[in-house]
Amino acid sequence: MYSFQPAATAARGQQSSEQRSFQRVSVNLQGRLMLANYDEFDCTAVDMSPGDVSLNCTGRPLTGERIVAYIDHLGRIEGKVLKVGDRGFTMTINATDRKREKLAAQLTWIANKHELGLPEDRRHDRLMPRNTLTQITMPDGTILPCRLMDLSLSGAAVDSEVRPPIGTAIRLGNMQGRIVRHFMEGVAIEFNTVQSRETLTEFL
């Protein structure tokens, strides 16, 4: 289970404060990038954190060169080249704290999407949640704040400090469902009925 939070230990060196303070994970996301001389190349993000990314690409920039890339599911990123290798290069990701937090949530969703699914999720496409902060409402009206990690038309997985018992009837936003599974960081929810994309607009 991945959760992209800054490391608790102090970073070493100037580079570490930006790049190595975040957990990295293997990904496989297609994209396109532009070098400083405006040459464009297809690329694949293969290793990424909210602070840096490794890209496979036929283009060979110079160390320190500014790069702009558009990555599927993540959008526009920009930064400077840290290291150039045989198959590509690694670059920083320059972003505001708010943008980095959003990127962390997106990467969490991507990293966990094969681990958090409900049985029904194999029949329904995963959706990329844009608004991840939400809440679970318990049968007695208690509201539990949580972070949406995974979403489909049939269910969701949320990061929550409280884990209601399996089988508990709950409401996630405006959707009725029940707890069907616990995992390290939260719970998996099965909706009572298959939703439409329109009913999930508050998250998309």
Short mmCIF file of C-alpha atoms in Angstrom, two decimals, residues 28-186:
data_model
loop_
_atom_site.label_atom_id
_atom_site.label_comp_id
_atom_site.label_asym_id
_atom_site.label_seq_id
_atom_site.Cartn_x
_atom_site.Cartn_y
_atom_site.Cartn_z
CA ASN A 28 4.02 3.03 -16.55
CA LEU A 29 2.50 6.27 -17.84
CA GLN A 30 2.79 7.52 -21.38
CA GLY A 31 3.44 11.14 -22.18
CA ARG A 32 5.17 13.68 -24.35
CA LEU A 33 7.89 16.14 -23.42
CA MET A 34 9.61 19.21 -24.81
CA LEU A 35 13.30 19.98 -24.39
CA ALA A 36 14.73 23.46 -23.94
CA ASN A 37 15.39 23.70 -27.71
CA TYR A 38 11.66 22.95 -28.33
CA ASP A 39 12.29 19.44 -29.73
CA GLU A 40 9.43 17.12 -28.73
CA PHE A 41 9.58 13.41 -27.91
CA ASP A 42 7.24 10.67 -26.74
CA CYS A 43 8.18 9.44 -23.29
CA THR A 44 7.20 6.97 -20.58
CA ALA A 45 7.29 7.74 -16.86
CA VAL A 46 8.71 4.63 -15.18
CA ASP A 47 9.54 5.76 -11.64
CA MET A 48 7.96 8.71 -9.90
CA SER A 49 7.31 10.59 -6.69
CA PRO A 50 5.73 14.00 -6.04
CA GLY A 51 9.26 15.41 -6.18
CA ASP A 52 10.88 13.77 -9.21
CA VAL A 53 10.32 11.39 -12.11
CA SER A 54 12.39 9.04 -14.27
CA LEU A 55 11.44 9.06 -17.95
CA ASN A 56 12.35 6.66 -20.72
CA CYS A 57 12.83 8.74 -23.86
CA THR A 58 14.91 8.84 -27.03
CA GLY A 59 15.61 12.52 -26.42
CA ARG A 60 18.80 13.29 -24.53
CA PRO A 61 18.74 16.59 -22.64
CA LEU A 62 21.66 18.10 -20.77
CA THR A 63 21.97 17.89 -17.00
CA GLY A 64 20.31 20.98 -15.57
CA GLU A 65 18.17 21.55 -18.67
CA ARG A 66 14.57 22.67 -18.13
CA ILE A 67 11.95 20.15 -19.30
CA VAL A 68 8.18 20.42 -19.75
CA ALA A 69 6.25 17.14 -19.96
CA TYR A 70 2.61 16.11 -20.26
CA ILE A 71 1.97 12.76 -18.57
CA ASP A 72 -1.23 10.74 -18.99
CA HIS A 73 -3.53 11.00 -15.92
CA LEU A 74 -1.22 13.58 -14.29
CA GLY A 75 -1.11 16.50 -16.70
CA ARG A 76 1.66 19.05 -17.08
CA ILE A 77 4.85 18.85 -15.07
CA GLU A 78 8.07 20.79 -15.37
CA GLY A 79 11.50 20.70 -13.80
CA LYS A 80 15.22 20.33 -14.38
CA VAL A 81 17.23 17.30 -15.46
CA LEU A 82 19.11 15.64 -12.62
CA LYS A 83 20.76 12.72 -14.38
CA VAL A 84 20.88 11.31 -17.92
CA GLY A 85 21.11 7.55 -18.51
CA ASP A 86 21.14 5.04 -21.36
CA ARG A 87 17.34 4.89 -21.71
CA GLY A 88 16.28 8.30 -20.51
CA PHE A 89 16.73 10.71 -17.66
CA THR A 90 15.53 11.78 -14.23
CA MET A 91 14.11 15.24 -13.61
CA THR A 92 12.83 17.25 -10.69
CA ILE A 93 9.18 18.24 -10.45
CA ASN A 94 8.73 21.93 -9.65
CA ALA A 95 5.36 22.49 -7.99
CA THR A 96 3.58 24.41 -5.27
CA ASP A 97 2.72 22.57 -2.07
CA ARG A 98 -0.90 22.36 -3.21
CA LYS A 99 0.04 20.99 -6.62
CA ARG A 100 2.42 18.49 -5.01
CA GLU A 101 -0.31 17.31 -2.64
CA LYS A 102 -2.65 16.75 -5.58
CA LEU A 103 0.09 14.88 -7.44
CA ALA A 104 0.68 12.71 -4.37
CA ALA A 105 -3.01 11.79 -4.28
CA GLN A 106 -2.98 10.95 -8.00
CA LEU A 107 0.13 8.80 -7.63
CA THR A 108 -1.39 7.05 -4.62
CA TRP A 109 -4.41 6.15 -6.73
CA ILE A 110 -2.25 4.89 -9.59
CA ALA A 111 0.09 2.90 -7.32
CA ASN A 112 -2.73 1.21 -5.42
CA LYS A 113 -5.28 0.65 -8.17
CA HIS A 114 -4.35 -3.02 -8.60
CA GLU A 115 -4.40 -3.70 -4.86
CA LEU A 116 -7.50 -1.94 -3.57
CA GLY A 117 -10.22 -3.15 -5.92
CA LEU A 118 -13.47 -4.74 -5.01
CA PRO A 119 -14.59 -7.86 -6.91
CA GLU A 120 -16.97 -5.73 -9.01
CA ASP A 121 -14.16 -3.41 -10.05
CA ARG A 122 -13.01 -5.92 -12.63
CA ARG A 123 -16.23 -5.21 -14.50
CA HIS A 124 -16.15 -1.44 -14.13
CA ASP A 125 -13.45 0.99 -15.17
CA ARG A 126 -11.46 2.76 -12.50
CA LEU A 127 -12.04 6.50 -12.40
CA MET A 128 -9.44 9.09 -11.49
CA PRO A 129 -10.76 11.07 -8.50
CA ARG A 130 -9.89 14.77 -8.66
CA ASN A 131 -11.49 15.64 -5.32
CA THR A 132 -10.09 13.16 -2.81
CA LEU A 133 -11.21 14.71 0.49
CA THR A 134 -14.59 13.34 1.54
CA GLN A 135 -16.37 11.70 4.48
CA ILE A 136 -18.10 8.52 5.57
CA THR A 137 -21.39 8.86 7.42
CA MET A 138 -22.13 6.06 9.89
CA PRO A 139 -25.64 4.70 10.66
CA ASP A 140 -25.79 6.76 13.89
CA GLY A 141 -24.88 9.95 12.01
CA THR A 142 -21.22 10.00 13.03
CA ILE A 143 -19.09 11.57 10.31
CA LEU A 144 -15.63 10.18 9.61
CA PRO A 145 -13.30 12.32 7.46
CA CYS A 146 -11.38 10.29 4.89
CA ARG A 147 -9.37 10.51 1.67
CA LEU A 148 -10.59 8.82 -1.49
CA MET A 149 -7.90 6.49 -2.87
CA ASP A 150 -9.71 4.45 -5.50
CA LEU A 151 -13.04 4.79 -7.27
CA SER A 152 -15.20 2.84 -9.71
CA LEU A 153 -18.89 2.72 -10.55
CA SER A 154 -19.34 -0.12 -8.07
CA GLY A 155 -17.20 0.86 -5.12
CA ALA A 156 -14.38 2.81 -3.59
CA ALA A 157 -11.41 2.52 -1.26
CA VAL A 158 -10.69 5.24 1.28
CA ASP A 159 -7.82 6.13 3.58
CA SER A 160 -9.36 6.40 7.03
CA GLU A 161 -8.06 6.21 10.59
CA VAL A 162 -11.31 4.54 11.69
CA ARG A 163 -12.23 1.15 10.19
CA PRO A 164 -15.91 0.31 10.74
CA PRO A 165 -16.67 -3.42 10.95
CA ILE A 166 -17.11 -5.32 7.69
CA GLY A 167 -20.78 -5.26 6.70
CA THR A 168 -21.46 -1.83 8.23
CA ALA A 169 -23.91 0.22 6.17
CA ILE A 170 -22.41 3.63 5.44
CA ARG A 171 -22.80 6.61 3.15
CA LEU A 172 -19.85 7.92 1.13
CA GLY A 173 -20.76 11.41 0.04
CA ASN A 174 -24.28 10.89 -1.33
CA MET A 175 -23.85 7.18 -2.12
CA GLN A 176 -25.12 4.33 0.03
CA GLY A 177 -22.89 1.31 0.50
CA ARG A 178 -21.31 -1.08 2.96
CA ILE A 179 -17.83 -1.92 4.22
CA VAL A 180 -16.57 -5.07 2.52
CA ARG A 181 -12.85 -5.11 3.25
CA HIS A 182 -10.15 -3.69 5.53
CA PHE A 183 -6.60 -2.92 4.44
CA MET A 184 -3.62 -1.25 6.10
CA GLU A 185 -4.67 2.35 5.50
CA GLY A 186 -8.46 2.18 5.42
#
